[in-house]
mmCIF file of N, CA and C in Angstrom:
data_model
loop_
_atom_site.group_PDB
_atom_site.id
_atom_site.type_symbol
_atom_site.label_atom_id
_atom_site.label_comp_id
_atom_site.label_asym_id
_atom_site.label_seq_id
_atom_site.Cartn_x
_atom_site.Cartn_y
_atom_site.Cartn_z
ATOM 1 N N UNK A 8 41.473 0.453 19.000
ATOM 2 C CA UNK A 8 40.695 1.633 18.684
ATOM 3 C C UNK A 8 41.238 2.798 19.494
ATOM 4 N N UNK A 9 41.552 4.301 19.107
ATOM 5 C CA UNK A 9 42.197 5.040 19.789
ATOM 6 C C UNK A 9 41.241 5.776 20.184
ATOM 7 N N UNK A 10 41.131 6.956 21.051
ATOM 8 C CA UNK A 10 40.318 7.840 21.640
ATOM 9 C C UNK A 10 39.756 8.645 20.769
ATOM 10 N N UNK A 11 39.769 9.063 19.659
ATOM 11 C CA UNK A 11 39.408 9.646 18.688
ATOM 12 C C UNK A 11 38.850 9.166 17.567
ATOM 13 N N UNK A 12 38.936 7.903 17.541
ATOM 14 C CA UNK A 12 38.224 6.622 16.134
ATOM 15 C C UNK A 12 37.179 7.197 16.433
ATOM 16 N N UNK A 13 36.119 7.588 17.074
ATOM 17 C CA UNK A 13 34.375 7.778 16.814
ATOM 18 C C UNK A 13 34.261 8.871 15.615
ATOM 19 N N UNK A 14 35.026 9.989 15.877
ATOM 20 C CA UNK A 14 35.108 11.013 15.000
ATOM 21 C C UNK A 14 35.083 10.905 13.947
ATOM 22 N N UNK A 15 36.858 10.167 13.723
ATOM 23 C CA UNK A 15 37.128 9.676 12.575
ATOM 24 C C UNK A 15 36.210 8.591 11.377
ATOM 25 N N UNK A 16 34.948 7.996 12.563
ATOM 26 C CA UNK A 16 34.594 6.936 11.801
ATOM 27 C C UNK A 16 33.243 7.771 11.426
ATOM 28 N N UNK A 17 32.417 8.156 12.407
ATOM 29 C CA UNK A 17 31.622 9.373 11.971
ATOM 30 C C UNK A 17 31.579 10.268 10.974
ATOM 31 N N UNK A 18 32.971 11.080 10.909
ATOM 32 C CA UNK A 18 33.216 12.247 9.899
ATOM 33 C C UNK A 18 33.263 11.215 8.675
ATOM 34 N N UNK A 19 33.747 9.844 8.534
ATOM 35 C CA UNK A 19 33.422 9.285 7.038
ATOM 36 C C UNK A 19 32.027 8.941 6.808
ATOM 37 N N UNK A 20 31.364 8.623 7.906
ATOM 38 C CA UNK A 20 30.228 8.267 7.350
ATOM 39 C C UNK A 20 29.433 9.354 7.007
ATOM 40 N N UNK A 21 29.347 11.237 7.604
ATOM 41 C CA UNK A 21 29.007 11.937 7.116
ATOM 42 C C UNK A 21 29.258 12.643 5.825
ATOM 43 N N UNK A 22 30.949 11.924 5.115
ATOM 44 C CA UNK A 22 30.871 12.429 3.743
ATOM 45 C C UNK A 22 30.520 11.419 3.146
ATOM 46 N N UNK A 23 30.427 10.154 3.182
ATOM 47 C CA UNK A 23 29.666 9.224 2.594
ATOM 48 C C UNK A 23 28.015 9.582 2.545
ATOM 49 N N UNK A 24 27.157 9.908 3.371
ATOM 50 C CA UNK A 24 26.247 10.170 3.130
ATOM 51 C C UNK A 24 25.874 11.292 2.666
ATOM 52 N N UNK A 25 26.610 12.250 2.568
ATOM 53 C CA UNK A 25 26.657 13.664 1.847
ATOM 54 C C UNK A 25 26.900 13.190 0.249
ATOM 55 N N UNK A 26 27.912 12.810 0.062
ATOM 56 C CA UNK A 26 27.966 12.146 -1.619
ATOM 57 C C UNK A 26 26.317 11.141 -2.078
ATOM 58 N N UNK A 27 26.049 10.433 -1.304
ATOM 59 C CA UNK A 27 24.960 9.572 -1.394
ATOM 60 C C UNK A 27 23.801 10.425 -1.736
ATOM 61 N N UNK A 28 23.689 11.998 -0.624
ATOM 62 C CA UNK A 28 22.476 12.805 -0.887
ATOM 63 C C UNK A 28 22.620 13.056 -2.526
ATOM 64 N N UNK A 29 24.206 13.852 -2.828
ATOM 65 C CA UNK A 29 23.964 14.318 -3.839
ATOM 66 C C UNK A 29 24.014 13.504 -4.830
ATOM 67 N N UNK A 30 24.361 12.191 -5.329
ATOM 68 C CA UNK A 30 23.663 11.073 -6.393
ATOM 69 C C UNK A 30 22.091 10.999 -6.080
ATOM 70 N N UNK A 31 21.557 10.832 -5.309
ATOM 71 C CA UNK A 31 20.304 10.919 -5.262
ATOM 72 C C UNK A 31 19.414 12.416 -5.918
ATOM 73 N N UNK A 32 19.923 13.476 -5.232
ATOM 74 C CA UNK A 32 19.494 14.862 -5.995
ATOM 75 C C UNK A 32 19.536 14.633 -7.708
ATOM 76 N N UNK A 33 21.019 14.163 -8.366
ATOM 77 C CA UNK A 33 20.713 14.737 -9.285
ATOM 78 C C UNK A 33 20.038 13.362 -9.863
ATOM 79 N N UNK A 34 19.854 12.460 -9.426
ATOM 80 C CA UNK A 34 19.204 11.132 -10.159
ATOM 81 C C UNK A 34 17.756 11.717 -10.407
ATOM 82 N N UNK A 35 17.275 12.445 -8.950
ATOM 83 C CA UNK A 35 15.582 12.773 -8.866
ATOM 84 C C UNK A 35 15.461 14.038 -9.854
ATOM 85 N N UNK A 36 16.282 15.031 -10.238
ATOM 86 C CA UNK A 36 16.604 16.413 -10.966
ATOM 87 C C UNK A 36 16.212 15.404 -12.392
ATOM 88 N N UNK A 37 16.737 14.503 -12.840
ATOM 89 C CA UNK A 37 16.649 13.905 -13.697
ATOM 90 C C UNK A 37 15.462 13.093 -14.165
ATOM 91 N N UNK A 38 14.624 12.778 -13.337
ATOM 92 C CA UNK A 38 13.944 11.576 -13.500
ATOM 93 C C UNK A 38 12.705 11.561 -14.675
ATOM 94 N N UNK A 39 12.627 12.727 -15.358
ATOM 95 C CA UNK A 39 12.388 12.871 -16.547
ATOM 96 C C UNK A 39 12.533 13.170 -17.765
ATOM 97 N N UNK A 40 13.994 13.815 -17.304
ATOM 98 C CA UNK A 40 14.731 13.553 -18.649
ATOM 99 C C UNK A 40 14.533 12.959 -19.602
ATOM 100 N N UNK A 41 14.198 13.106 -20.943
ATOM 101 C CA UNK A 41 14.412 12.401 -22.185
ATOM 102 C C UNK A 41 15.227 12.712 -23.054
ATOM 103 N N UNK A 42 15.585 11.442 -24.214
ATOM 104 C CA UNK A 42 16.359 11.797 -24.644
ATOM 105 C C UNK A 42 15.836 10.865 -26.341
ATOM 106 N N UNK A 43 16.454 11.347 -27.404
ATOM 107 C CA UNK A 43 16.186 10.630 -28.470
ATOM 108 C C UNK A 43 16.557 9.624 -28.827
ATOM 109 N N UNK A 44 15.920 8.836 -29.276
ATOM 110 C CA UNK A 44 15.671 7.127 -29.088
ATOM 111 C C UNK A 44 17.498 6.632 -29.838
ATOM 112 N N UNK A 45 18.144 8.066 -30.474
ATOM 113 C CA UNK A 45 18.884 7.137 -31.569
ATOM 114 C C UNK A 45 20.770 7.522 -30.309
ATOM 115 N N UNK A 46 19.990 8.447 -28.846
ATOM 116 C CA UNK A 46 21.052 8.073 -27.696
ATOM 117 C C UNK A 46 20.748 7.876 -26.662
ATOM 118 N N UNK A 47 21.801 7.614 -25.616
ATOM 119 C CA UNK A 47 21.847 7.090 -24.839
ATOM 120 C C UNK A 47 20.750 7.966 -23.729
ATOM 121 N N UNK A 48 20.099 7.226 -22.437
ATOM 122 C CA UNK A 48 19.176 7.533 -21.637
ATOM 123 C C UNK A 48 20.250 8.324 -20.598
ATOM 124 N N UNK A 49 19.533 9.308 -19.818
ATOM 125 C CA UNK A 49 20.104 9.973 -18.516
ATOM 126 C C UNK A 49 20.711 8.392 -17.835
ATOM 127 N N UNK A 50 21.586 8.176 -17.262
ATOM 128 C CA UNK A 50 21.865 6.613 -16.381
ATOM 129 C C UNK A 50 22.203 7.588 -15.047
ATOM 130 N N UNK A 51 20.997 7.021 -14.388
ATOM 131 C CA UNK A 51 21.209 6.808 -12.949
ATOM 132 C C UNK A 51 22.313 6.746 -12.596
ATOM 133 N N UNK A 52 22.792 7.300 -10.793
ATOM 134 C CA UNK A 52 23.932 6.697 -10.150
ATOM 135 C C UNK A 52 23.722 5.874 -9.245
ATOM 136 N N UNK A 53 24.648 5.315 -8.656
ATOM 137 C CA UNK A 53 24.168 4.672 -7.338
ATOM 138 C C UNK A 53 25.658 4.320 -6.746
ATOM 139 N N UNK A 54 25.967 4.663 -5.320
ATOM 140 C CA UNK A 54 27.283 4.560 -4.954
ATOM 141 C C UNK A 54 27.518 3.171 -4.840
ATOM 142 N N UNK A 55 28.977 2.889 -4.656
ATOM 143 C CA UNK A 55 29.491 1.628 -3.991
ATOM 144 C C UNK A 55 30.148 2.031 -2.792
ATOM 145 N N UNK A 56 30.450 1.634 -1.710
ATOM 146 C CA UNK A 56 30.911 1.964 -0.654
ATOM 147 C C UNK A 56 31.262 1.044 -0.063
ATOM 148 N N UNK A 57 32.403 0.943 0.558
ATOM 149 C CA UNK A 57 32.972 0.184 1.078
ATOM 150 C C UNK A 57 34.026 0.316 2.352
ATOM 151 N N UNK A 58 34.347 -0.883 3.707
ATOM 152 C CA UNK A 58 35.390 -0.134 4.377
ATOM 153 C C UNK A 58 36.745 0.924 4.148
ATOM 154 N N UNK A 59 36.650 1.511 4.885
ATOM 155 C CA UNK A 59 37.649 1.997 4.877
ATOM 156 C C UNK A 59 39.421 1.563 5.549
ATOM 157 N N UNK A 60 40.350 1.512 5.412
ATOM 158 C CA UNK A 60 41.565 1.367 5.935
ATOM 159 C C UNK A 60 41.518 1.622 7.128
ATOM 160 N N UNK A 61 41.794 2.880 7.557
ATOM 161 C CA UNK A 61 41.956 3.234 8.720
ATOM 162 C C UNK A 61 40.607 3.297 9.790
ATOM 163 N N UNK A 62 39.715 2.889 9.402
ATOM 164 C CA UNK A 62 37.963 2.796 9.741
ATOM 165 C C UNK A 62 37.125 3.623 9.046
ATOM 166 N N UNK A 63 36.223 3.946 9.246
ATOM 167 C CA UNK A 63 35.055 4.403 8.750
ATOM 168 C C UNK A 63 34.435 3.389 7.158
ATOM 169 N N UNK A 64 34.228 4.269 6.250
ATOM 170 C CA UNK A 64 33.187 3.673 5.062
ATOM 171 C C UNK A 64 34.154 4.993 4.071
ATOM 172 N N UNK A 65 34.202 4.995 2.799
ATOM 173 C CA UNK A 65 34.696 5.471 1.880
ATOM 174 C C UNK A 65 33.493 5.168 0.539
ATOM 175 N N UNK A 66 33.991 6.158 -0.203
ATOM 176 C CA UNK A 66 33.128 5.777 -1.633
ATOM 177 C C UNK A 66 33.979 4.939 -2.408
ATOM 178 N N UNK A 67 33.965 3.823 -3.019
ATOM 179 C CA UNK A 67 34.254 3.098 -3.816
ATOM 180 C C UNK A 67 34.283 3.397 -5.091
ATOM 181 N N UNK A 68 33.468 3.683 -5.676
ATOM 182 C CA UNK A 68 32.834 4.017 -7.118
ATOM 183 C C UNK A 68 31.304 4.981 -7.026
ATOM 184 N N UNK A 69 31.233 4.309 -8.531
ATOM 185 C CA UNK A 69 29.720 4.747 -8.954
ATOM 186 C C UNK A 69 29.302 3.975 -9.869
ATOM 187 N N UNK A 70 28.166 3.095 -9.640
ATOM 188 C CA UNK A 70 27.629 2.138 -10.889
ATOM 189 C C UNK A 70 26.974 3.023 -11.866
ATOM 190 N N UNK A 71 26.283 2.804 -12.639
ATOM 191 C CA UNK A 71 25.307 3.499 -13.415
ATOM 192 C C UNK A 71 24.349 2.392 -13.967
ATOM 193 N N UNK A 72 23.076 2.774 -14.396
ATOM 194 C CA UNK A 72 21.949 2.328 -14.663
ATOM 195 C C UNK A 72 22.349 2.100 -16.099
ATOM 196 N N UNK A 73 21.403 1.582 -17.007
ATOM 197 C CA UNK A 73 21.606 0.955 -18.207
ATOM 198 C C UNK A 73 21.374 2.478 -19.067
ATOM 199 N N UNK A 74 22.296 2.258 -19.904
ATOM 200 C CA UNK A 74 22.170 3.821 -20.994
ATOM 201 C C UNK A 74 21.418 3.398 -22.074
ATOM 202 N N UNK A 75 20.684 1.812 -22.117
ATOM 203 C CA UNK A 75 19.383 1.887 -22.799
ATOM 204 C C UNK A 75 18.133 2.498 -22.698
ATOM 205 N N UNK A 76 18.149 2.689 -20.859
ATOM 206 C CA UNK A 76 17.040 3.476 -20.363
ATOM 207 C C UNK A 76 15.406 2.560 -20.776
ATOM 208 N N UNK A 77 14.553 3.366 -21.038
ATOM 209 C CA UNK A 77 13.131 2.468 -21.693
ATOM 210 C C UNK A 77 12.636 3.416 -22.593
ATOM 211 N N UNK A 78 11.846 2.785 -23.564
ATOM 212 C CA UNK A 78 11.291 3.520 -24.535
ATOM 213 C C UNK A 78 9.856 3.929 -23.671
ATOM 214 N N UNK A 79 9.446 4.957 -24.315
ATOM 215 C CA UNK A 79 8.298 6.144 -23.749
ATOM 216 C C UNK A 79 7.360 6.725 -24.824
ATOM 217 N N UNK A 80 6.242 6.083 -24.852
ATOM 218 C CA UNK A 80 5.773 6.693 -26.235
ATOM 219 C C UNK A 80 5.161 8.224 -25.748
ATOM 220 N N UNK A 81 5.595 9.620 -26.536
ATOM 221 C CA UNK A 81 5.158 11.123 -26.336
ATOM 222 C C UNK A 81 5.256 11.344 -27.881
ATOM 223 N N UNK A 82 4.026 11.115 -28.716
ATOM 224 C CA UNK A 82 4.462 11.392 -29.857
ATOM 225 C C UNK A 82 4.502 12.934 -30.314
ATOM 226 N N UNK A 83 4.208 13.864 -29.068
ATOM 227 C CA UNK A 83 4.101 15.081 -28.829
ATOM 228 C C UNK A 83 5.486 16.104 -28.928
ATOM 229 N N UNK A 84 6.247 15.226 -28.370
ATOM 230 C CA UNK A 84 7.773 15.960 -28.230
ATOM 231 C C UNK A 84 8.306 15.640 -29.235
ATOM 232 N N UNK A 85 9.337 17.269 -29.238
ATOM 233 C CA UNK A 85 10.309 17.166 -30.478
ATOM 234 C C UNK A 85 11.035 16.374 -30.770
ATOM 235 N N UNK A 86 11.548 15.410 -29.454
ATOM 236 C CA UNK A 86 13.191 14.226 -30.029
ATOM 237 C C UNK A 86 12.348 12.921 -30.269
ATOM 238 N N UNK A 87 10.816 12.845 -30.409
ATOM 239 C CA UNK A 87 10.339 11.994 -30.784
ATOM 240 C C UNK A 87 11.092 11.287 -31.785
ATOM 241 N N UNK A 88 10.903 9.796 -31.769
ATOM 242 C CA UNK A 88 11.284 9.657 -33.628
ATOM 243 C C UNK A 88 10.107 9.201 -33.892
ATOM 244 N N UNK A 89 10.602 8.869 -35.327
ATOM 245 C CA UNK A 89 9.388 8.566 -36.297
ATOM 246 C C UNK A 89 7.939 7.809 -35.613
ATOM 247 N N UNK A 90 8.231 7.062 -34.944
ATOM 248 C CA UNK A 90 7.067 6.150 -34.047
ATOM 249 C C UNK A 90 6.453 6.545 -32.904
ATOM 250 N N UNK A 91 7.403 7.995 -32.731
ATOM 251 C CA UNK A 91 7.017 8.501 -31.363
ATOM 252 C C UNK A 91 6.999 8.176 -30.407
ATOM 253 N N UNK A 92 8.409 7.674 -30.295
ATOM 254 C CA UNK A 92 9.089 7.017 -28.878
ATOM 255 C C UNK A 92 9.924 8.300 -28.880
ATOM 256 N N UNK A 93 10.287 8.250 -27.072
ATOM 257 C CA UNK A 93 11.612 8.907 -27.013
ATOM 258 C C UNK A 93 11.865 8.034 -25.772
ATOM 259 N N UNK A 94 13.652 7.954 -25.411
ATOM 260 C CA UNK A 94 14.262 7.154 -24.425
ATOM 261 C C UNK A 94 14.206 8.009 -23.130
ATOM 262 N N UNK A 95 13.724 7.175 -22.011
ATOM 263 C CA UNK A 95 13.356 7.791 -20.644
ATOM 264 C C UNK A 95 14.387 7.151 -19.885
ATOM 265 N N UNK A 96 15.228 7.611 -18.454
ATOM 266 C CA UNK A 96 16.262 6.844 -17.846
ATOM 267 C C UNK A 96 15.009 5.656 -16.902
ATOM 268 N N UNK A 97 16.243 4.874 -16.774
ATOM 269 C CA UNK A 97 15.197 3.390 -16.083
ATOM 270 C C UNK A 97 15.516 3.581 -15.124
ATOM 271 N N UNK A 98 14.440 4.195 -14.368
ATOM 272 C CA UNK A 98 14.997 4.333 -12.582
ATOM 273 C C UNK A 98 13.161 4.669 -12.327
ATOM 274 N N UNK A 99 13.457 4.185 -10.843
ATOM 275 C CA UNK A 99 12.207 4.994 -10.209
ATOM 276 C C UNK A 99 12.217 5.416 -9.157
ATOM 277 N N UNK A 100 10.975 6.864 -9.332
ATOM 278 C CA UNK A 100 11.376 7.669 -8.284
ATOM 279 C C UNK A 100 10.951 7.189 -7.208
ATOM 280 N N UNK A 101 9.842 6.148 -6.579
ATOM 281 C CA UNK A 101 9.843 5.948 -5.473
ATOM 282 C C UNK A 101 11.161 5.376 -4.151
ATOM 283 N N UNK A 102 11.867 4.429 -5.582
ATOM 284 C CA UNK A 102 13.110 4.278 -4.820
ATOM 285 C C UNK A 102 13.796 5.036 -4.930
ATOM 286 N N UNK A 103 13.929 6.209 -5.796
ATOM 287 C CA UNK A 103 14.882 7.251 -5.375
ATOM 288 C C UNK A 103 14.538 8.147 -3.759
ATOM 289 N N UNK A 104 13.147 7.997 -3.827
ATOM 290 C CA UNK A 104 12.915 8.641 -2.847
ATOM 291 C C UNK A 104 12.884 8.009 -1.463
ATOM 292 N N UNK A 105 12.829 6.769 -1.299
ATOM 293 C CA UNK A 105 12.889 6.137 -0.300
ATOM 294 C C UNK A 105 14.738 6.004 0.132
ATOM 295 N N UNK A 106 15.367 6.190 -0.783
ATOM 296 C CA UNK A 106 17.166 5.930 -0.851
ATOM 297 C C UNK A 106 17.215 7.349 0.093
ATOM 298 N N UNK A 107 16.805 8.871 -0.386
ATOM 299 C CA UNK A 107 17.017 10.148 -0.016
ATOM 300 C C UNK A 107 16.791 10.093 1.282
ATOM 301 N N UNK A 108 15.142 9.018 1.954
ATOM 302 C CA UNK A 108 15.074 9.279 2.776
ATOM 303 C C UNK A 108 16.249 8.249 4.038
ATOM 304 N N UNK A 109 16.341 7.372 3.690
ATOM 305 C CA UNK A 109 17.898 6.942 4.425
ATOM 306 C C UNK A 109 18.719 7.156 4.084
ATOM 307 N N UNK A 110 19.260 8.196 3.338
ATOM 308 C CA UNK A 110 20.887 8.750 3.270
ATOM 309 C C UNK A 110 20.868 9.687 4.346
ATOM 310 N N UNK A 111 19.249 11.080 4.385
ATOM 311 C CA UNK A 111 19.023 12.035 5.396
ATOM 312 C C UNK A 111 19.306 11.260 6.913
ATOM 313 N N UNK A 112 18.420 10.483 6.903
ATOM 314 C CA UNK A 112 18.320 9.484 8.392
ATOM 315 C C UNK A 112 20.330 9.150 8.847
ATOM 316 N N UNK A 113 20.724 8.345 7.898
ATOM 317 C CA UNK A 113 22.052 8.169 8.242
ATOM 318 C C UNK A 113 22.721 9.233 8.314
ATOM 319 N N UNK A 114 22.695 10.280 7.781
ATOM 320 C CA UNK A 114 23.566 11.550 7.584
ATOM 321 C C UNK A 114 23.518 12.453 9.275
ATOM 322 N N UNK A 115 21.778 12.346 9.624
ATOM 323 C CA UNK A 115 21.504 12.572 11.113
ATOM 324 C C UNK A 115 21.953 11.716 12.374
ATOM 325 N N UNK A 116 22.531 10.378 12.251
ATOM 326 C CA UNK A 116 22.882 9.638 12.774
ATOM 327 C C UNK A 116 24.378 10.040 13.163
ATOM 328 N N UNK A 117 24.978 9.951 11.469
ATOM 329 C CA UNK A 117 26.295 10.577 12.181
ATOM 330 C C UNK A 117 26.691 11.670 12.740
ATOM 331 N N UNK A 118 25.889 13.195 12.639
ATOM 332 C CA UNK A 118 26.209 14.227 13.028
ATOM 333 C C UNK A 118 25.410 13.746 14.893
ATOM 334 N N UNK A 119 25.019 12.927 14.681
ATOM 335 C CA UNK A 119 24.661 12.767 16.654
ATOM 336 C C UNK A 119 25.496 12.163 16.844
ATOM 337 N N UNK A 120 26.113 11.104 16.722
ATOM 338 C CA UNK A 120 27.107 10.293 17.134
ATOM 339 C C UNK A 120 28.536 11.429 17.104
ATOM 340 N N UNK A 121 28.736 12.113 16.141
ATOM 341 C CA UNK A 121 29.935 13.178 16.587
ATOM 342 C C UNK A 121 29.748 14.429 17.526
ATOM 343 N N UNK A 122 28.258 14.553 18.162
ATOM 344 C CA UNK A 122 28.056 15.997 19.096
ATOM 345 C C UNK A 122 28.437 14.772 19.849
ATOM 346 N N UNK A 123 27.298 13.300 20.154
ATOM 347 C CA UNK A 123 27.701 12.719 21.439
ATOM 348 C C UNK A 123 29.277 12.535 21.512
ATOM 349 N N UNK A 124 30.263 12.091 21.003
ATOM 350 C CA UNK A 124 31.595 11.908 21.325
ATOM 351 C C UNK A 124 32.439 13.082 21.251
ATOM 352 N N UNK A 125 31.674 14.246 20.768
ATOM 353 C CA UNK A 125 32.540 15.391 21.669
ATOM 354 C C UNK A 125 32.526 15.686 22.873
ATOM 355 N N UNK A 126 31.181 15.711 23.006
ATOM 356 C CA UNK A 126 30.448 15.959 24.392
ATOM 357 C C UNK A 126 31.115 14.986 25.493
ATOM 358 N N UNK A 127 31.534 13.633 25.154
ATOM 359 C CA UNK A 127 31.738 12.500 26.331
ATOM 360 C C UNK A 127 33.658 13.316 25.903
ATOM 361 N N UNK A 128 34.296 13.688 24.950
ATOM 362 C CA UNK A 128 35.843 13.980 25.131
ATOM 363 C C UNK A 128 35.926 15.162 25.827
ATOM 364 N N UNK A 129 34.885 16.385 25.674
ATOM 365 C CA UNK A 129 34.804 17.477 26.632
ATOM 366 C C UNK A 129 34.677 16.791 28.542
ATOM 367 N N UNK A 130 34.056 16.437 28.296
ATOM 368 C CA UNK A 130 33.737 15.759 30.055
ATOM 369 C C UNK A 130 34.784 15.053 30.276
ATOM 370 N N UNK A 131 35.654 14.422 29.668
ATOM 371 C CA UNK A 131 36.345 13.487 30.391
ATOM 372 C C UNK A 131 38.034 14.578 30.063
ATOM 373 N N UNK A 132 37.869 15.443 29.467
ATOM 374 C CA UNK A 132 38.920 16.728 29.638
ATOM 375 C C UNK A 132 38.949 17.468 31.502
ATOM 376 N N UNK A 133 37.460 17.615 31.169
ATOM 377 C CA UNK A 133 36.967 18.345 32.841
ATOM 378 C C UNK A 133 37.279 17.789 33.940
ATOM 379 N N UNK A 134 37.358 16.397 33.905
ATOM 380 C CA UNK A 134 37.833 15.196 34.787
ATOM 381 C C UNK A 134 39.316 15.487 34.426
ATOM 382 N N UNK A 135 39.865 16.064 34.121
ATOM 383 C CA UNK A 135 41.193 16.004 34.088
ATOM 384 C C UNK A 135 42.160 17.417 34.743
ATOM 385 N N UNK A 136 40.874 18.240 34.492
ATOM 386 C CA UNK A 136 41.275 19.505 35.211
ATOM 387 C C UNK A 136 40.965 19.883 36.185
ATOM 388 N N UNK A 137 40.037 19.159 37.198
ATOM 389 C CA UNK A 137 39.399 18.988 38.317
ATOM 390 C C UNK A 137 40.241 18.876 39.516
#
């Protein structure tokens, strides 16, 4: 591990959790979306993530939720069809919202872990100019 891996492993996990916020934003932007029964539903994202080479975490992909979505009876709305279904994406917001709230949590984790390992490479600079 070299003197600088904290950074390096930090600064990935803060764009990993920055990508993570924003699949979550637009999943929750979405979460009522409809759509007409005869296409496909809004599909959820959800990252894959995985090590990285040189350390940290990287994005892997992006799965997606089923583009069957669920039927929703609103026989009120226009993309109704005939039975007065329309297709809703299959996700829920409580777990979207519980995901947002540990991507924030991890995202705060890494921006402390990179003030603390500046802070300990500043001090041990000072020890050098002493």
């Amino acid at each position: 591990m070299g003197a600088f891996d904290t950074l390096t492993i930090a600064g990935s996990s803060m764009g990993v959790h920055q990508t993570w916020l924003d699949t979550l934003a637009s999943n929750i932007a979405n979460v009522n979306t409809v759509t007409p029964t005869s296409q496909n539903a809004f599909q959820a994202q959800m990252l894959i993530v995985r090590s990285a080479v040189g350390g940290g975490v990287e994005v892997a992909g992006l799965a997606q939720s089923d583009p069957q979505g669920r039927l929703v009876s609103d026989p009120g709305n226009p993309m109704a069809d005939a039975d007065g279904y329309v297709r809703a994406p299959d996700m829920d917001m409580s777990t979207q919202m519980t995901q947002l709230v540990m991507a924030q949590r991890g995202f705060q984790a890494s921006v402390q872990v990179t003030k603390q390992a500046q802070e300990t490479y500043t001090a041990a600079l000072q020890i050098g100019r002493a």
